[in-house]
Amino acid sequence: MTTEPDSSADAAEPRGAASATAPPTDPPPAGGPAAASSGKARVGVADLIFKNLTRTAGIGLLALIAVIATFLVLRATDALSANTGNFLTTEEWFPNASPPKFGVAATLYGTVVSAAVAMIIAVPVAVGIALFITVYAPRQLSSILGYIVDLLAAVPSVVYGLWGLIVLAPHMKGIQLWLNDYFGWIPLFDADSVGRSLFVASVVLAIMILPIVAALSREVFLQVPIAHREAALALGATRWEMIRVAVLPYGKPGVISASMLGLGRAMGETIAVALVLPASFNISEHILSPAGNTIAANVANGWGEANDIGRGALIASGLVLFIVTMIVNILARAIVARRREFSGSAA
Amino acid sequence: MATRIDVNGLTAYYGKFKAVADVNLTIEPKNVTAFIGPSGCGKSTVLRTLNRMHEVLPGARVEGRVLLDGEDLYGAGMDPVNVRRTVGMVFQRPNPFPTMSIYENVIAGLKLNGVRKKALLDERVEESLRGANLWEEVKDRLGRPGAGLSGGQQQRLCIARAIAVEPQVLLMDEPCSALDPISTLAIEDLITKLKSSFTIVIVTHNMQQASRVSDATAFFSLEKTGDPGRLVEFDKTSKIFSNPTEKRTEDYVSGRFG
Amino acid sequence: MTTATVSGPAVDGTADRLGLRGQSLPRWVPLAVAAGAVVVSLLIYLLTPVDSEIQIVLMAAVVFVIAMTAISTAVEGGRRARDRFATTLVYTAFLLAVIPLVAVLVSVISKGVGRLDADFFTHSMNGIGARDVGGGIYHAIIGTVEQVLLASVLAVPFGLLVAIYLVEYGRGRISRMISFFVDVLTGLPSIIAGLFILAFWVLALDQGFSGFAGALALAVLMIPTVVRSAEEMLKLVPNELREAGYALGVPQWRTILRVVVPTALPGIVTGVMLAVARVAGETAPVLLTVFGTNLINSNPFSGEQSSLPLYIYSQAGQPQQFAVDRAWSAALVLIIIIMVLNLIARLFAGRNRLK
């Protein structure tokens, strides 16, 4: 690849060697491959060094991931082999006891349910915000709003957690009682008492990912070519029909990946959940009851007093979280890729 | 079907900027009327006021009247959505919906109007694609993405999409400017064929095209940049290109200006 | 396909023939309905035992949507009513979302401003219990600045090199693999990065908790963001620029460093600043690797440090009001820092000629 421009590069070579800081002067650092362009020029060597430097960085990234995976798996297997319960189905979490008994079932359940409820609340609202900013709001207002949403998306999760704990949780009591009163016949909303529940955690997560999903969706909608919007309007579409015909189909892959990013953030969120949830290990469909825990929150809460096995157990649960988020990401890519044929890329 | 359009004292703004001032003209039914003039003269703006697409742009507004068979498009109680269904439009760059197949593109407007019957839709797709001289080329791949067609085919697909809702008037905003000469010829043939059913208004910067396809021609111009564009002369195409009344028109059509 | 029996100007009924007219609600109607919905909800609030503000707001929203839809269906009908329904929903969603988001900012500002005194910035938590007044974030700011700087020093050159490899050299399987795993890292929950550094650096290599360990974890989180944004910017650099370099006889590596990277630089800086802003607010990985302390430790390479997010987390977890007040003030400081970083990123984005 790099041999092509070499001969023409001869003229520039002395200048290049003089002004460059170090690499070109020492003769054979990259070893064998340099010999291929043997007598041509020292510039070829410099090119080769630079190329290999970037390549090493790339391979270093792969190595980093390999090390991460190996290490987590090694630490996890130690703990898993000492486990007297079934790691996937046990609800209890006593990794520090002897014999240790722990399972990821309860925290995985909490992770999935709280993230799912957060998505149900946040995604439609986020799409609404994005549509409002890109289609409905007047020009000046929309650029200001876009800026504000971007800033809100950058607010750290610990701030949302703090707000959820101190401000939101007390206010959520009424709405949870009301849901229990009127929708208690649905097992989901049935509860003996209400408090800092999975539902409250979900609402905090929803508010946290709302600006993230909205900011990304807004960017996607902004990219819908004016030509498509005008084509729909010229056919006699109302504003909503224009959105349905031109904006949403074009933006769908982008909204899906934005939502998946939000889902990933919600599932991996540690601090906001750790601050809100009471950390109990049980699986219950009553999401208004003050109970529940997530994998990430459990790691944050539990690692301080964990012994060797306990840390391994937490790492094992972290691996489960990693795998679940990876599955979500791969699914999102598959959905986006499947729609590519009909996306705007051909236009 | 096909209607007459009377434009009375039309002035169009983009925010504070007056883009075109005091336009008066009458567009005859089942005729092709061409708008020509140097760039920035407001010919596309006038075209977009004829189906209320002008006001879609932020800050854009219109003064004056546009009468469709005597009814003011900008009058009280007029619904821009219905106006646009009655006055169809084809744009400068072909813009089929990228997420839709050829078939779905053609029926997009019909579906908005609540046509659901498969048989009727099939019939209308063939009718419209034949009307746009595209049927023979695409009849075997109606399910393929519309964006996969060539530029000229895409533009004819857009024309099929526009005529599928059976408008009275068809507006074309430089429909051939993004196309090669052969596709341009195909579109020009199509325009000549379509004028038996529609009132057609076409904006073009290509004077040969205007003289080839149109029955009447409106020449727009502006004094200098920043001034609003004005209608200089409006007459039969043959008159505009052979013996115009205005000196400025003659300069323009003979290529001495613009 | 109606047969045209009338032609000529201004005959009554032509509009009906063309179907141009449509019933439309006056502009004041949505506002009036919204006001009505609010009044109804306030009445419910005053007259019934319902006492949660959240419910009242939700109820007002529901009443507004239902009333608007009913009125619009009756007056405008059909497609226009559906359009109005969508508009109503979008506006309602927007207003409902604004309430909590604005509430977050208002809470942080109003509750945080109380402790923003010189003391707060110049003192650590040395000897201050949860029940005590006073105390500050000096040690936390030092920790955050050092950890984020170290993380950037590690992640930015590395990420930039990977991006250059992917854009300028990368072909074939290896680069596809790298690209895939960059995506995997993008979706990596931040606590996993913390767990990894905890298991690898702190425990297995027995390096102990330190600011540097935190920086390592933050660097793992920064790398994919830096790679992705740099990659996108480098791809935007027109190929003509590279070819112009080769045509002049400039070797490829110099073309990349002297022409391609400088052209993409403003965009790359934007991406880097956004990545910095993101990790500056990360709590979980820092919690597992830096541990946290009440004391000033300005050496990031040895011993526990603190950091702003960690400080907020530990203070928020205390039931005492003084601790919670400190958490709010620290949150305000953290948000301001992140906003400034974002503003810098925006400034560079404005100078980007590629977009």
mmCIF file of C-alpha atoms in Angstrom, chain C residues 121-248:
data_model
loop_
_atom_site.group_PDB
_atom_site.id
_atom_site.type_symbol
_atom_site.label_atom_id
_atom_site.label_comp_id
_atom_site.label_asym_id
_atom_site.label_seq_id
_atom_site.Cartn_x
_atom_site.Cartn_y
_atom_site.Cartn_z
ATOM 1 C CA PHE C 121 -13.898 25.649 47.843
ATOM 2 C CA THR C 122 -10.890 25.879 50.125
ATOM 3 C CA HIS C 123 -11.573 23.174 52.696
ATOM 4 C CA SER C 124 -11.637 19.413 52.707
ATOM 5 C CA MET C 125 -13.825 17.203 54.891
ATOM 6 C CA ASN C 126 -10.986 16.573 57.337
ATOM 7 C CA GLY C 127 -12.540 16.095 60.765
ATOM 8 C CA ILE C 128 -16.038 16.977 59.588
ATOM 9 C CA GLY C 129 -18.731 14.457 60.424
ATOM 10 C CA ALA C 130 -22.061 14.162 58.678
ATOM 11 C CA ARG C 131 -23.745 16.126 61.447
ATOM 12 C CA ASP C 132 -21.279 19.011 61.335
ATOM 13 C CA VAL C 133 -21.657 22.268 59.452
ATOM 14 C CA GLY C 134 -18.848 23.379 57.183
ATOM 15 C CA GLY C 135 -16.535 21.209 55.219
ATOM 16 C CA GLY C 136 -15.769 21.604 51.561
ATOM 17 C CA ILE C 137 -14.843 20.114 48.247
ATOM 18 C CA TYR C 138 -11.232 21.189 47.872
ATOM 19 C CA HIS C 139 -9.983 17.601 48.018
ATOM 20 C CA ALA C 140 -12.730 16.418 45.665
ATOM 21 C CA ILE C 141 -11.952 19.050 43.046
ATOM 22 C CA ILE C 142 -8.253 18.155 43.156
ATOM 23 C CA GLY C 143 -9.167 14.502 42.737
ATOM 24 C CA THR C 144 -11.554 15.081 39.832
ATOM 25 C CA VAL C 145 -9.144 17.365 37.979
ATOM 26 C CA GLU C 146 -6.198 15.010 38.380
ATOM 27 C CA GLN C 147 -8.120 11.870 37.509
ATOM 28 C CA VAL C 148 -9.771 13.373 34.443
ATOM 29 C CA LEU C 149 -6.509 14.903 33.205
ATOM 30 C CA LEU C 150 -4.657 11.625 33.621
ATOM 31 C CA ALA C 151 -7.458 9.734 31.916
ATOM 32 C CA SER C 152 -7.343 12.184 28.992
ATOM 33 C CA VAL C 153 -3.569 11.902 28.706
ATOM 34 C CA LEU C 154 -3.967 8.133 28.465
ATOM 35 C CA ALA C 155 -7.055 7.927 26.297
ATOM 36 C CA VAL C 156 -6.762 10.786 23.801
ATOM 37 C CA PRO C 157 -3.474 9.925 22.025
ATOM 38 C CA PHE C 158 -4.351 6.250 22.113
ATOM 39 C CA GLY C 159 -7.848 6.803 20.757
ATOM 40 C CA LEU C 160 -6.547 9.168 18.097
ATOM 41 C CA LEU C 161 -4.004 6.613 16.896
ATOM 42 C CA VAL C 162 -6.678 3.921 16.701
ATOM 43 C CA ALA C 163 -8.926 6.287 14.727
ATOM 44 C CA ILE C 164 -6.079 7.125 12.327
ATOM 45 C CA TYR C 165 -5.435 3.435 11.822
ATOM 46 C CA LEU C 166 -9.102 2.729 11.123
ATOM 47 C CA VAL C 167 -9.534 5.606 8.663
ATOM 48 C CA GLU C 168 -6.156 5.855 6.935
ATOM 49 C CA TYR C 169 -4.776 2.331 6.971
ATOM 50 C CA GLY C 170 -7.421 -0.061 8.177
ATOM 51 C CA ARG C 171 -8.622 -2.631 5.698
ATOM 52 C CA GLY C 172 -9.737 -6.173 6.217
ATOM 53 C CA ARG C 173 -10.478 -8.299 9.248
ATOM 54 C CA ILE C 174 -8.434 -6.633 11.951
ATOM 55 C CA SER C 175 -9.906 -3.209 11.387
ATOM 56 C CA ARG C 176 -13.421 -4.651 11.242
ATOM 57 C CA MET C 177 -12.751 -6.399 14.523
ATOM 58 C CA ILE C 178 -11.394 -3.225 16.095
ATOM 59 C CA SER C 179 -14.405 -1.315 14.846
ATOM 60 C CA PHE C 180 -16.767 -3.887 16.319
ATOM 61 C CA PHE C 181 -15.071 -3.876 19.699
ATOM 62 C CA VAL C 182 -15.041 -0.087 19.817
ATOM 63 C CA ASP C 183 -18.823 -0.389 19.590
ATOM 64 C CA VAL C 184 -18.802 -2.996 22.342
ATOM 65 C CA LEU C 185 -16.777 -0.655 24.531
ATOM 66 C CA THR C 186 -19.195 2.189 23.771
ATOM 67 C CA GLY C 187 -21.979 0.183 25.352
ATOM 68 C CA LEU C 188 -19.837 -0.902 28.309
ATOM 69 C CA PRO C 189 -21.606 -0.004 31.569
ATOM 70 C CA SER C 190 -19.297 2.306 33.483
ATOM 71 C CA ILE C 191 -19.310 0.144 36.576
ATOM 72 C CA ILE C 192 -17.819 -2.733 34.562
ATOM 73 C CA ALA C 193 -14.847 -0.528 33.703
ATOM 74 C CA GLY C 194 -14.481 0.102 37.432
ATOM 75 C CA LEU C 195 -14.781 -3.591 38.251
ATOM 76 C CA PHE C 196 -12.102 -4.439 35.708
ATOM 77 C CA ILE C 197 -9.566 -1.948 37.045
ATOM 78 C CA LEU C 198 -10.447 -3.079 40.564
ATOM 79 C CA ALA C 199 -9.809 -6.709 39.695
ATOM 80 C CA PHE C 200 -6.782 -6.111 37.501
ATOM 81 C CA TRP C 201 -4.888 -3.099 38.786
ATOM 82 C CA VAL C 202 -5.962 -2.739 42.394
ATOM 83 C CA LEU C 203 -6.248 -6.390 43.442
ATOM 84 C CA ALA C 204 -4.310 -8.619 41.019
ATOM 85 C CA LEU C 205 -1.362 -6.285 40.519
ATOM 86 C CA ASP C 206 -1.785 -5.114 44.102
ATOM 87 C CA GLN C 207 -1.376 -1.439 43.240
ATOM 88 C CA GLY C 208 -3.956 -0.303 45.789
ATOM 89 C CA PHE C 209 -6.604 2.368 45.434
ATOM 90 C CA SER C 210 -5.378 5.582 43.844
ATOM 91 C CA GLY C 211 -6.382 8.439 41.615
ATOM 92 C CA PHE C 212 -4.406 6.778 38.875
ATOM 93 C CA ALA C 213 -6.477 3.608 39.146
ATOM 94 C CA GLY C 214 -9.563 5.810 38.713
ATOM 95 C CA ALA C 215 -7.946 7.483 35.719
ATOM 96 C CA LEU C 216 -7.376 4.055 34.167
ATOM 97 C CA ALA C 217 -11.049 3.183 34.572
ATOM 98 C CA LEU C 218 -12.131 6.546 33.146
ATOM 99 C CA ALA C 219 -9.705 6.104 30.247
ATOM 100 C CA VAL C 220 -11.372 2.792 29.372
ATOM 101 C CA LEU C 221 -14.659 4.714 29.172
ATOM 102 C CA MET C 222 -13.151 7.587 27.189
ATOM 103 C CA ILE C 223 -11.364 5.566 24.512
ATOM 104 C CA PRO C 224 -14.399 4.450 22.483
ATOM 105 C CA THR C 225 -15.891 7.966 22.480
ATOM 106 C CA VAL C 226 -12.595 9.478 21.340
ATOM 107 C CA VAL C 227 -12.099 6.830 18.651
ATOM 108 C CA ARG C 228 -15.615 7.233 17.291
ATOM 109 C CA SER C 229 -15.648 11.023 17.149
ATOM 110 C CA ALA C 230 -12.110 11.234 15.722
ATOM 111 C CA GLU C 231 -12.961 8.548 13.176
ATOM 112 C CA GLU C 232 -16.031 10.415 12.002
ATOM 113 C CA MET C 233 -14.119 13.673 11.673
ATOM 114 C CA LEU C 234 -11.196 12.078 9.807
ATOM 115 C CA LYS C 235 -13.637 10.472 7.393
ATOM 116 C CA LEU C 236 -15.058 13.911 6.623
ATOM 117 C CA VAL C 237 -11.675 15.192 5.450
ATOM 118 C CA PRO C 238 -11.926 15.275 1.649
ATOM 119 C CA ASN C 239 -9.720 12.792 -0.181
ATOM 120 C CA GLU C 240 -8.444 15.566 -2.459
ATOM 121 C CA LEU C 241 -6.459 16.940 0.473
ATOM 122 C CA ARG C 242 -4.645 13.627 0.909
ATOM 123 C CA GLU C 243 -4.054 13.292 -2.817
ATOM 124 C CA ALA C 244 -2.749 16.840 -2.990
ATOM 125 C CA GLY C 245 -0.224 15.849 -0.313
ATOM 126 C CA TYR C 246 0.912 12.759 -2.214
ATOM 127 C CA ALA C 247 1.083 14.686 -5.476
ATOM 128 C CA LEU C 248 3.509 17.111 -3.839
#
